Coordinates of C-alpha atoms (C1' of nucleotides) in Angstrom, one line a residue:
Chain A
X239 CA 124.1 37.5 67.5
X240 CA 122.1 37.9 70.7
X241 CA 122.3 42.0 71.7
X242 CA 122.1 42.1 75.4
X243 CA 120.8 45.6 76.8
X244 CA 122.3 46.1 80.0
X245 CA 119.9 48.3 81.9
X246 CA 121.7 50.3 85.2
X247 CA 120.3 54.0 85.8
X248 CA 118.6 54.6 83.0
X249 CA 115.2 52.7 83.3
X250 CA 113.5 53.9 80.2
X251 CA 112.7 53.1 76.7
X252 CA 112.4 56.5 75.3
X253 CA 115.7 57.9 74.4
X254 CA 117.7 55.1 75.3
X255 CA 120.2 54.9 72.6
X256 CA 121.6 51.6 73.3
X257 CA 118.1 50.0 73.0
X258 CA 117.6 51.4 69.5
X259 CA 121.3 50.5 67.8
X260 CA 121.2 47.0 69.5
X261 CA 117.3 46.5 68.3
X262 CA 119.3 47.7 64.6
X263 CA 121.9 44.9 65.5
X264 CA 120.1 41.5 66.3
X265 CA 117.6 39.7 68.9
X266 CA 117.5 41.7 72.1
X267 CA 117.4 40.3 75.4
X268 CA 116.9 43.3 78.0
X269 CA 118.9 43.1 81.4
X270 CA 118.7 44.5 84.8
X271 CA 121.3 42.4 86.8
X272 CA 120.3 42.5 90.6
X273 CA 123.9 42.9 92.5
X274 CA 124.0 41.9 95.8
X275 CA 127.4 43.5 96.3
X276 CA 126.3 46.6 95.2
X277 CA 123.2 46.9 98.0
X278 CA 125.7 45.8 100.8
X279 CA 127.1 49.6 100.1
X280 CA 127.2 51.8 102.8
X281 CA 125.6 55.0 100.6
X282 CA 122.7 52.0 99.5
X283 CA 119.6 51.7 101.4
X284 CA 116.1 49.8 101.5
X285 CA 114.5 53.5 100.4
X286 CA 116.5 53.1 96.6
X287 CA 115.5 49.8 96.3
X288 CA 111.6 50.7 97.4
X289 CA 111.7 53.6 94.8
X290 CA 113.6 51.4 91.6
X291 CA 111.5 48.4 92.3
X292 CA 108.1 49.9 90.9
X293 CA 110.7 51.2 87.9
X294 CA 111.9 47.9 87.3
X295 CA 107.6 46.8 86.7
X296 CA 107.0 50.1 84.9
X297 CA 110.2 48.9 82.5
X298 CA 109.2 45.3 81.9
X299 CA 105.8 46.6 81.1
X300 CA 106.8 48.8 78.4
X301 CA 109.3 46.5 76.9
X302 CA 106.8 43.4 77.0
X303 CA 104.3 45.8 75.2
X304 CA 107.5 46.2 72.6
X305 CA 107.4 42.7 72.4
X306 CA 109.9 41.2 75.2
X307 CA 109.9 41.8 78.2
X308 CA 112.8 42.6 81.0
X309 CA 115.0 39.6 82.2
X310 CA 116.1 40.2 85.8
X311 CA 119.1 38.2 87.0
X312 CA 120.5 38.3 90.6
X313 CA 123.8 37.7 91.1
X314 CA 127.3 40.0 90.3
X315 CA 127.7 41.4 86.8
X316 CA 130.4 39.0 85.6
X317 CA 128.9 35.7 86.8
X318 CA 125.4 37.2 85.7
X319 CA 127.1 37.4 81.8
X320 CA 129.4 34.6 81.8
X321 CA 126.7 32.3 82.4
X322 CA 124.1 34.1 80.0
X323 CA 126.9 33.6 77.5
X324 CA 127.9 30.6 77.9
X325 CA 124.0 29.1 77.7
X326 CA 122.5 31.6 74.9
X327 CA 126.5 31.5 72.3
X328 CA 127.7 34.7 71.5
X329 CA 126.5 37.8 72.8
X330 CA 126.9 41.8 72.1
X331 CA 126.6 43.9 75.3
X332 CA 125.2 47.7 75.4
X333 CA 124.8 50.2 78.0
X334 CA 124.7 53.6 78.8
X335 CA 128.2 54.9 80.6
X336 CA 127.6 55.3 84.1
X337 CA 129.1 58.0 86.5
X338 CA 128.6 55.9 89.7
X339 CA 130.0 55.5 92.9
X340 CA 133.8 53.5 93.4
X341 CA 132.0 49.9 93.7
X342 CA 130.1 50.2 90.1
X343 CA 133.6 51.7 88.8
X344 CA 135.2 48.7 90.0
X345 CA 132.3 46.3 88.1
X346 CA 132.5 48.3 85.2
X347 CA 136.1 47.7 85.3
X348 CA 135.3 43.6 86.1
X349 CA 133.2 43.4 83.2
X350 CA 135.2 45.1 80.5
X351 CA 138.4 43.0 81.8
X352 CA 136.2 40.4 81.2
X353 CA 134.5 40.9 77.9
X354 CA 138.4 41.6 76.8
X355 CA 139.2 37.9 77.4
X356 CA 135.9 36.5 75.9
X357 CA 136.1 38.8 72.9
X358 CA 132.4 40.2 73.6
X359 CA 132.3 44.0 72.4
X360 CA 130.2 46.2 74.7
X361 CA 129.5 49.1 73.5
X362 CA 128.7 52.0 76.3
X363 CA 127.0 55.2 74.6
X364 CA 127.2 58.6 77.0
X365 CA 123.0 59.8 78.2
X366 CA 124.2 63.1 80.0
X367 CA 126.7 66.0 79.5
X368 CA 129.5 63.9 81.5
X369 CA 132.7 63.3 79.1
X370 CA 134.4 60.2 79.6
X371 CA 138.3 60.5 79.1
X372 CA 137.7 64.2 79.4
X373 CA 141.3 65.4 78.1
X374 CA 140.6 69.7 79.0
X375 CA 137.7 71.7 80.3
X376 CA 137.8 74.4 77.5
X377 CA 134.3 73.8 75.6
X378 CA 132.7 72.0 78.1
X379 CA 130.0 73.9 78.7
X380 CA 129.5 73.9 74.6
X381 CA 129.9 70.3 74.6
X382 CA 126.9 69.9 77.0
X383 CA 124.3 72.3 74.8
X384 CA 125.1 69.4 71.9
X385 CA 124.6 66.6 73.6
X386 CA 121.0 68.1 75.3
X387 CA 120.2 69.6 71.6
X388 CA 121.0 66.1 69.8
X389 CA 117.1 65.1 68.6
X390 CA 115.7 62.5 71.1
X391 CA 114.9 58.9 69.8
X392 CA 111.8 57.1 70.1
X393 CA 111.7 53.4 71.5
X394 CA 112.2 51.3 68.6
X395 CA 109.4 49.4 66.7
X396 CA 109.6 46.5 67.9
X397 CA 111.3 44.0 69.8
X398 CA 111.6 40.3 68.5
X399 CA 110.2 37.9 71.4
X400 CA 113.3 36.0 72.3
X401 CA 112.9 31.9 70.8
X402 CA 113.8 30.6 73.5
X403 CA 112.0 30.9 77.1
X404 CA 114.9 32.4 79.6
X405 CA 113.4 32.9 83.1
X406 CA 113.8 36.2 85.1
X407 CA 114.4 36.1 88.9
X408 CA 111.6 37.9 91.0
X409 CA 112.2 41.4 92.4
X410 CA 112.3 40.7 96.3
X411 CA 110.0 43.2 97.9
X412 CA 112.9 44.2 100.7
X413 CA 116.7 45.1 99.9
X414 CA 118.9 46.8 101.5
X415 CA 119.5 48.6 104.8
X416 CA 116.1 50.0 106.7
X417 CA 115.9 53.6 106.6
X418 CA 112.6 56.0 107.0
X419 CA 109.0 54.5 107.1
X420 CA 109.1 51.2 106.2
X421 CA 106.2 50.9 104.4
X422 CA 107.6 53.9 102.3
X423 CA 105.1 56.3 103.0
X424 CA 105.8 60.1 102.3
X425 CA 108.5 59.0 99.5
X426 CA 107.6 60.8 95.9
X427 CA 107.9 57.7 93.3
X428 CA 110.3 58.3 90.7
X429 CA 109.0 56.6 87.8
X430 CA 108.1 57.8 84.3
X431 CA 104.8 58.2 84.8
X432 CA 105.3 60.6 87.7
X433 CA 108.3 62.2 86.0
X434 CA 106.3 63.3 83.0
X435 CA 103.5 64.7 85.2
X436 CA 105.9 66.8 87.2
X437 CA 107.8 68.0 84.2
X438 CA 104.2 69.3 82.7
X439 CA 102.9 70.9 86.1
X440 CA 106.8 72.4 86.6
X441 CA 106.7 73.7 82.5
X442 CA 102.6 74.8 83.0
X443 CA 102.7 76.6 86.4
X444 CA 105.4 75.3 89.1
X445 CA 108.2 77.2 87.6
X446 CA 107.0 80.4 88.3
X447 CA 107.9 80.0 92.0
X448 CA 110.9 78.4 91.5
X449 CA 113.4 80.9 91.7
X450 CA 111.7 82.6 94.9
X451 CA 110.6 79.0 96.4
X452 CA 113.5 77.0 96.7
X453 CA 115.3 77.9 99.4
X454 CA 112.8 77.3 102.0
X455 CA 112.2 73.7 102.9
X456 CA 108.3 75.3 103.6
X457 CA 107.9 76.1 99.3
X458 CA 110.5 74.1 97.8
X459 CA 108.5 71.1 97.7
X460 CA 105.9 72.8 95.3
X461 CA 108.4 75.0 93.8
X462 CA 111.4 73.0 93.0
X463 CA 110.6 70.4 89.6
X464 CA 111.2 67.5 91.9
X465 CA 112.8 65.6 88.7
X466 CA 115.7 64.4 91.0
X467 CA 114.3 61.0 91.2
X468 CA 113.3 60.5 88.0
X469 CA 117.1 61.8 86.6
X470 CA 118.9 59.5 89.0
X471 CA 117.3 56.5 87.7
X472 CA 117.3 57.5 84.6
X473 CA 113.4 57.2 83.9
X474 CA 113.7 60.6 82.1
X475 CA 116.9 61.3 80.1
X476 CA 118.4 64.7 80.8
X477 CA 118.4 65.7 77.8
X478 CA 114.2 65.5 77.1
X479 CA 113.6 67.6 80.4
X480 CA 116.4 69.9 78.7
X481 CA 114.1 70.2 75.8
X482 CA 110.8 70.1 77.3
X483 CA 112.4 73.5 79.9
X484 CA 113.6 74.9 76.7
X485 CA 110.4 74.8 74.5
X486 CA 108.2 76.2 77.5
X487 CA 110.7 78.5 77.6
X488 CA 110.1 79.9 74.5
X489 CA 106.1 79.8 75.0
X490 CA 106.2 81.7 78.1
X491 CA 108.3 84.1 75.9
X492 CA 105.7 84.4 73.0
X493 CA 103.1 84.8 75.3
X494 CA 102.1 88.3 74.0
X495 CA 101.4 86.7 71.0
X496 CA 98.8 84.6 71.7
X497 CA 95.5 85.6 71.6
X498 CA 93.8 84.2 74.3
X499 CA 94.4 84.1 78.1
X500 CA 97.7 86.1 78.3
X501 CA 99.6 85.4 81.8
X502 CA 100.1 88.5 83.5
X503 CA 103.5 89.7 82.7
X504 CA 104.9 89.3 86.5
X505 CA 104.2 85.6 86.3
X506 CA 105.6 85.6 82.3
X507 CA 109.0 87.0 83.9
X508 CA 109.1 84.7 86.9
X509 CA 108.5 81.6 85.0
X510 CA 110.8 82.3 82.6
X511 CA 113.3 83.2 85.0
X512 CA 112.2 79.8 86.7
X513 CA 113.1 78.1 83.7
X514 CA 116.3 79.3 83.1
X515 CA 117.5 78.8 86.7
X516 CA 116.5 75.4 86.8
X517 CA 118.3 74.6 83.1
X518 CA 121.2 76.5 84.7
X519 CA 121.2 73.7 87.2
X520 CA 120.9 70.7 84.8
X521 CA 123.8 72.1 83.1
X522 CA 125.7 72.0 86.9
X523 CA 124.1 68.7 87.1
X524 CA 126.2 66.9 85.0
X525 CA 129.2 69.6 85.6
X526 CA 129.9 67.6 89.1
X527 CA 129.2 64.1 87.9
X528 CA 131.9 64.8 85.7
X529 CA 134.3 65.8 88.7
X530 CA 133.2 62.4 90.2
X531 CA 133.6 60.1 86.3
X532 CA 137.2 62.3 86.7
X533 CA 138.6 61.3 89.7
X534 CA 136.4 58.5 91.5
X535 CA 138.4 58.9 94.7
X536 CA 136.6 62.0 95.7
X537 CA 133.9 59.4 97.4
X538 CA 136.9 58.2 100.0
X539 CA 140.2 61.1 99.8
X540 CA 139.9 64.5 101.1
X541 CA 140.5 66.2 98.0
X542 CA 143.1 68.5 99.9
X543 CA 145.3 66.4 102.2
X544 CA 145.4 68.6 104.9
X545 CA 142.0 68.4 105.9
X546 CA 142.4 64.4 106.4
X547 CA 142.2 63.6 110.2
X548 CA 141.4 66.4 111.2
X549 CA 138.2 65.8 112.4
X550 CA 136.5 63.5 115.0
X551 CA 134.7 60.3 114.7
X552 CA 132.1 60.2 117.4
X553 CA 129.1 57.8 116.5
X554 CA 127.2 59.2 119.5
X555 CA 127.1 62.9 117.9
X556 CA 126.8 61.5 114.0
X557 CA 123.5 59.7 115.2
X558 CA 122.1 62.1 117.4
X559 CA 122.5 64.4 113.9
X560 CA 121.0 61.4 111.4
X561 CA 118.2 60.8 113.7
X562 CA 117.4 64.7 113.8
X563 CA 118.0 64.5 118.1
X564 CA 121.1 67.2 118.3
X565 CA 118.6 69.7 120.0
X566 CA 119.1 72.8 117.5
X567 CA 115.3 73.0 116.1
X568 CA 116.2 74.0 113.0
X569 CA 118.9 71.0 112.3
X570 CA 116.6 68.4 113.4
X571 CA 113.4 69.4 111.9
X572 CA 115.5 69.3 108.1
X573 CA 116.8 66.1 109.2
X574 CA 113.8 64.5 110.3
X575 CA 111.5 66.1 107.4
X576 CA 114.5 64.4 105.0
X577 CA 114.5 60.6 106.9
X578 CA 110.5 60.6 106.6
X579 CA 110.2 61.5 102.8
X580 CA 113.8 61.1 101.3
X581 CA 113.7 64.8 99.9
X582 CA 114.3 68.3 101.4
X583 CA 115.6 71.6 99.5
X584 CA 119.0 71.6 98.6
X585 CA 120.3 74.6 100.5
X586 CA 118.9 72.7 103.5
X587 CA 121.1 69.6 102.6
X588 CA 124.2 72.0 102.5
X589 CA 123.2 73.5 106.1
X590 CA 123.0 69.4 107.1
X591 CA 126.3 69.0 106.0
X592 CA 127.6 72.0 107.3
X593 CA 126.6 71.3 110.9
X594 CA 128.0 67.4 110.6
X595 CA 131.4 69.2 109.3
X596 CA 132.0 72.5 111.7
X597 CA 129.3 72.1 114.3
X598 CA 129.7 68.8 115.4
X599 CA 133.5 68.3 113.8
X600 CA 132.7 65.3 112.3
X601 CA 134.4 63.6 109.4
X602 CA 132.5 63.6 106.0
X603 CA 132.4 59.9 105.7
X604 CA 129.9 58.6 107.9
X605 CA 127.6 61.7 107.3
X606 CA 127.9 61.3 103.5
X607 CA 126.7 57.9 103.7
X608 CA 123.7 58.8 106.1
X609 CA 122.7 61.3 103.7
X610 CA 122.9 59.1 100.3
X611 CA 121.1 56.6 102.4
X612 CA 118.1 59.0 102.8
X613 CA 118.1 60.5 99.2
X614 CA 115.5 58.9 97.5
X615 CA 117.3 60.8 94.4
X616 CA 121.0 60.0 95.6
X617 CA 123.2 60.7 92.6
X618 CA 126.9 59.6 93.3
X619 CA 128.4 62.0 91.1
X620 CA 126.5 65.0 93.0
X621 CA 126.9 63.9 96.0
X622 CA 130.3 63.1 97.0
X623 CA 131.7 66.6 95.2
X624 CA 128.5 68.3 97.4
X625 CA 129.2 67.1 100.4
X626 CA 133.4 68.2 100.1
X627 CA 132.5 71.2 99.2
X628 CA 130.3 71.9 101.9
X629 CA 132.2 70.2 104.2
X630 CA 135.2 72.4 103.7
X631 CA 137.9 69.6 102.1
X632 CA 138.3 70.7 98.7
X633 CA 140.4 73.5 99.9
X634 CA 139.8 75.5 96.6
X635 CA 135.9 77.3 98.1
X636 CA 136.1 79.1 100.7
X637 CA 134.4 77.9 104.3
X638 CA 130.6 78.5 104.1
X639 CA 129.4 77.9 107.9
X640 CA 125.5 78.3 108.0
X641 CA 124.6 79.3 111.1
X642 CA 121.1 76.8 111.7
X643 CA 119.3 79.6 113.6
X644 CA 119.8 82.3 111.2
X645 CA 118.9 79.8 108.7
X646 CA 115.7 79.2 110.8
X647 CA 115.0 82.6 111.0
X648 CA 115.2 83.7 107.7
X649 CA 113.3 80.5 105.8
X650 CA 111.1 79.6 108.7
X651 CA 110.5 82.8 110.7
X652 CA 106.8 82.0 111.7
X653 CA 107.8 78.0 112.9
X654 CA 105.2 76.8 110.7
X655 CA 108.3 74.0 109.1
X656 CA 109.5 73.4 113.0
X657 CA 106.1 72.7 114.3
X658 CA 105.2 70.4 111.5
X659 CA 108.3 68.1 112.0
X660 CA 109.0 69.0 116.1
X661 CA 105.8 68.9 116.9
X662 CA 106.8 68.2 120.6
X663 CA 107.8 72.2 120.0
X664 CA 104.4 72.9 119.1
X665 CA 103.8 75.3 122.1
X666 CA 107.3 77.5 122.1
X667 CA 106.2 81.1 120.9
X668 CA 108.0 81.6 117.8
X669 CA 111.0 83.5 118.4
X670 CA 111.9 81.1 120.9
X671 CA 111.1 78.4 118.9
X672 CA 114.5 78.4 117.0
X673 CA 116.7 78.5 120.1
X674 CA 114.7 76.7 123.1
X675 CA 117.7 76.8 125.2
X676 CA 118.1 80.0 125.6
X677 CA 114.4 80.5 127.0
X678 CA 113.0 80.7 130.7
X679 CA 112.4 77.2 132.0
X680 CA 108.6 78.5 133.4
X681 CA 108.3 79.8 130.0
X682 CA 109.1 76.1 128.4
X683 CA 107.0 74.6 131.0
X684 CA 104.2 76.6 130.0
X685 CA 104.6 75.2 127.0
X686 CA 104.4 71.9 127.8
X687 CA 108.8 71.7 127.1
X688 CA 111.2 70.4 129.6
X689 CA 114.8 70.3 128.2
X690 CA 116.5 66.7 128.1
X691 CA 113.1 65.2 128.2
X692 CA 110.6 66.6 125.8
X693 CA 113.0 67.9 123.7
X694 CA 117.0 67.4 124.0
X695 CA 119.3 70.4 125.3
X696 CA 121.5 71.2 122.2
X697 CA 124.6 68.3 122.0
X698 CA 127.3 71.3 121.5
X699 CA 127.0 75.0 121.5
X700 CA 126.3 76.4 117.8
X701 CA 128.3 79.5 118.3
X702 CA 131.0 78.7 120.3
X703 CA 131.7 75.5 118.0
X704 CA 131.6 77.6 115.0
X705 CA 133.9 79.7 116.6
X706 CA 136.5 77.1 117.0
X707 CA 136.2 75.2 113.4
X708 CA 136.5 78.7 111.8
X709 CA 139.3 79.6 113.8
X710 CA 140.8 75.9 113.5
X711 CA 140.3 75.7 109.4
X712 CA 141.5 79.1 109.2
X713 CA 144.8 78.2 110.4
X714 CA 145.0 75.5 108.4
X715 CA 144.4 76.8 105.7
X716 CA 147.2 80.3 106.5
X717 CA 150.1 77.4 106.6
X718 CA 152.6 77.4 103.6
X719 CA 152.6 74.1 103.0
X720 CA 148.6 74.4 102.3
X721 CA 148.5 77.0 100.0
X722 CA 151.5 75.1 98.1
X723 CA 149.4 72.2 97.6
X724 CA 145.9 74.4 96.6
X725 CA 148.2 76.2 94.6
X726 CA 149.5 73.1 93.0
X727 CA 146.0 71.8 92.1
X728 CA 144.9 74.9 90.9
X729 CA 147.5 75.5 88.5
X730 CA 147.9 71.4 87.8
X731 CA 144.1 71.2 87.3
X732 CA 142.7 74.5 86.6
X733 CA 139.8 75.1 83.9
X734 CA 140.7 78.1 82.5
X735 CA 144.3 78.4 82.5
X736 CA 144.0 77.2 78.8
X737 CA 146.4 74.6 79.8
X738 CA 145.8 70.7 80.1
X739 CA 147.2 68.4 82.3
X740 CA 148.0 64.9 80.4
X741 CA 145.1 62.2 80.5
X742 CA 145.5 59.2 82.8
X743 CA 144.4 56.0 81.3
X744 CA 141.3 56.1 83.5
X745 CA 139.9 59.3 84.6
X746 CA 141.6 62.7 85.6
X747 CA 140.8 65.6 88.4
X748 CA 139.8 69.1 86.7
X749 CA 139.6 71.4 89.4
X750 CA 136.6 73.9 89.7
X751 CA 137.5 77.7 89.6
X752 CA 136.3 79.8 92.6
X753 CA 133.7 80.9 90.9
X754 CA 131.7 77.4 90.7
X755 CA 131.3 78.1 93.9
X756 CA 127.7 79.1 93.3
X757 CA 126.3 76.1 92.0
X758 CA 122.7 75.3 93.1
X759 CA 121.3 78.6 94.5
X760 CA 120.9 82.2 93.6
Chain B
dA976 C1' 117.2 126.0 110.4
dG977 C1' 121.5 124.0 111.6
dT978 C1' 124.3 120.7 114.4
dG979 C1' 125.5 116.7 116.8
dC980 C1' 124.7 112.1 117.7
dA981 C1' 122.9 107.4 118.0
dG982 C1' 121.1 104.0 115.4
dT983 C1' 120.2 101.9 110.8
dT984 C1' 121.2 100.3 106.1
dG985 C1' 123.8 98.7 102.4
dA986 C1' 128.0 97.9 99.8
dC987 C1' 132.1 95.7 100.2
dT988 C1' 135.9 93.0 102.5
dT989 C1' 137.7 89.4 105.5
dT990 C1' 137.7 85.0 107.6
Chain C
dT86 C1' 125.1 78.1 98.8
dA87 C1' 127.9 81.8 104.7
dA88 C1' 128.6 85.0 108.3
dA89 C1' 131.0 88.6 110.5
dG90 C1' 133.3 92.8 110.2
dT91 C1' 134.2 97.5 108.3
dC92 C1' 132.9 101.8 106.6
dA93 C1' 130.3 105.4 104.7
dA94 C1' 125.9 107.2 103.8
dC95 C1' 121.6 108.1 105.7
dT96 C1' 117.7 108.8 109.1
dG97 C1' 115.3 110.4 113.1
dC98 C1' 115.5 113.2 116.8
dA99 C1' 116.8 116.4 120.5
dC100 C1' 118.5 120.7 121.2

DNA sequence: AGTGCAGTTGACTTT
DNA sequence: TAAAGTCAACTGCAC
């Protein structure tokens, strides 16, 4: 029987799992199915489809050289198989599972209704820590060291070329909505190739600056391992960048024994601290997919009611924020250093957030989608949780309002970030570089600023706005009828209570204890 | 040399 | 992953 390999986000041959048993099973015939539903999304843009296109080549290259190449089909999943199946007889389908965002739930859901009726098995094999059907959170964490300890497996031998010739639709060289350079320029790729160099230069020498680097959108780029990409499309499995972090672990720890070239013990210390933060993060990684493969609704529902509504929905002040215009230097240069190049630090994306959600007052929704738009590693099952969290709706953490100009101050006190990405700013002396507003007009002019003109006057006043949405959360969240329902989910849904709610039939909401409130820094 | 005081720093709590 | 507030300990300095 004909063994289709459905290929989503995981664009590899090396440890792919499905690829291997199906190769076991029968004649492959390797799938990406090009859905235009899915890039009609409003998280999709033009800058995914510009960084999984070369993927898509670098794929069909290395499964042609296993002897058959990738078949592309355009058109929505079910159509896409009903018609393979009813032209090429029976079929077997496999796939990785995939934690995405409610529109590949609902295909997933399509397909398998499908393959129900037609009597096609499709077997889906887990590629990350994330549990489907995840009855309790006790062992969790234990569950995710096996899974990135399980040996990796190498592509299969060979692939028999298919006997019959089955044409592949091209890869249009556009898709999606415009966002950033259009020609791409400034994005990091995110294929294997690239993934593989960065893990080697993060393992060799990056991670040594990692844990001092990464809040600063100035050092991040160099010291964070920039794998993002390269995990969200699955060109690198998890679970090998577990292994390669783990095993340079340990050779940064048996340094002393070598007998040549012995690192300095400083660096020795801050590279293995480097490694250990960042395999701390792969572990919270897959930790918030699962809250997302849990309860899929956290991409559309408050996850506490009584933040829904609360908030405005101004386009005016949500585009003045995505195109990096809201006239706090700080905001804007983040903003506009993240629409040119798809990447910036992840405390940097929570301060983003954070002014969209308290600042500005704005709803998550239309924010959220900005921001997946202009991740070139948007991950649904990160980002959705993230952007809750830090938009104050989960009503578990508490408020975290970053305050843009301390943020300024204290990761960008010389300007060097705000001149690069405001360079209209160029000429402001530094300390009144991070609040323009609040300096002498003759001193601006000097500079060659005029407020409104060469630069805008700030859209609402930082303090006094944070003033009102902690004073206005606040008394949400002293009324009795919100602690009830916290309370509620907390005890319903809480990890280490030792108690378990009862599974649904398709995913469940574990609520994070207070303390998973640290996730990605310090 | 001891005392009083303003200003600073850091740990801890509150919102 | 925050920021502001509180409080006690500490510092530098004038007298």
């Amino acid at each position: 029987m004909l063994q289709i390999v459905w290929f989503k986000r995981d664009l590899r041959v090396h440890n792919h799992r499905p690829l291997v048993e199906a190769a076991a099973a029968g004649p492959v015939l390797p799938l990406y199915i090009l859905e235009p539903g899915l890039w009609q999304q409003s998280d999709m843009s033009a800058r995914h489809w510009r960084v999984l296109r070369p993927c898509l080549e670098a794929l069909n290259a290395d499964l042609a050289a296993l002897g058959q190449g990738l078949i592309v089909r355009e058109g929505e999943a079910v159509p896409v198989l009903a018609a393979l199946k009813a032209r090429l007889g029976p079929i077997a389908i496999w796939s990785h599972e995939e934690t995405g965002n409610l529109w590949t739930y609902g295909r997933d859901r399509a397909v398998l209704a499908w393959c129900r009726a037609e009597g096609v098995i499709w077997r889906e094999i887990p590629q990350t820590g994330v549990v489907r059907r995840l009855r309790a959170r006790t062992g969790w964490a234990e569950g995710w060291d096996r899974r990135m300890s399980e040996p990796l497996v190498p592509p299969p031998r060979g692939l028999t070329p298919l006997p019959f010739a089955i044409p592949s639709d091209p890869l249009p060289p556009v898709l999606g909505v415009l966002i950033g350079p259009a020609d791409g320029a400034g994005e990091p790729p995110g294929d294997r190739a690239m993934g593989l160099r960065l893990l080697e230069s993060f393992a060799h020498r990056r991670a040594m600056r990692y844990s001092k680097g990464l809040s600063s959108p100035l050092t991040a780029p160099q010291a964070c391992s920039r794998l993002s990409p390269a995990l969200a499309l699955g060109t690198l499995s998890i679970a090998e960048v577990v292994q390669r972090l783990r095993s340079a672990q340990s050779l940064w720890r048996e340094a002393d024994l070598w007998q040549t070239d012995p690192a300095p013990p400083a660096q020795r210390r801050a590279a293995i601290g480097g490694l250990k933060g960042c395999l701390s993060r792969l572990a919270w990684h897959c930790h918030f997919i699962q809250k997302l493969e849990d309860q899929p609704t956290i991409e559309i529902t408050c996850l506490h009611p009584a933040f829904e509504g609360l908030r405005g929905t101004d386009p005016a002040r949500v585009a003045a924020w995505a195109k990096g215009e809201t006239g706090i230097p700080f905001i804007d240069a983040c903003m506009r250093a993240l629409v040119a190049t798809g990447w910036i630090n992840f405390r940097m994306r929570a301060m983003l957030c954070s002014f969209a959600a308290y600042q500005l007052w704005q709803d998550w929704r239309a924010p959220a989608h900005h921001l997946a738009r202009s991740f070139i590693d948007y991950e649904p099952g990160i980002h959705y949780p993230q952007v809750q969290m830090q938009s104050g709706t989960t009503g578990i953490n508490t408020l975290r309002i970053y305050n843009p100009v301390k943020q300024g101050l204290d990761h960008d006190p010389e300007g060097v970030f705000l001149r690069k990405w405001l360079p209209e700013l160029a000429g402001v002396p530094t300390p009144l570089l991070h609040e323009p507003w609040k300096a002498e007009t003759p001193l601006l002019k000097a500079a060659g600023v005029r407020l409104d003109s060469t630069y805008p006057r700030p859209i609402v006043d930082p303090e006094a706005a944070a003033r009102f949405a902690r004073e206005t959360l606040w008394a949400v969240r002293r009324g009795g009828a919100f602690r009830k329902v916290a309370a509620e989910v907390v005890e319903k849904h809480g990890s280490r209570k030792g108690k378990s709610a009862p599974v649904r039939e398709t995913a469940r909401w574990v609520a994070p204890d207070t303390r998973q409130a640290n996730l990605f820094e310090d």
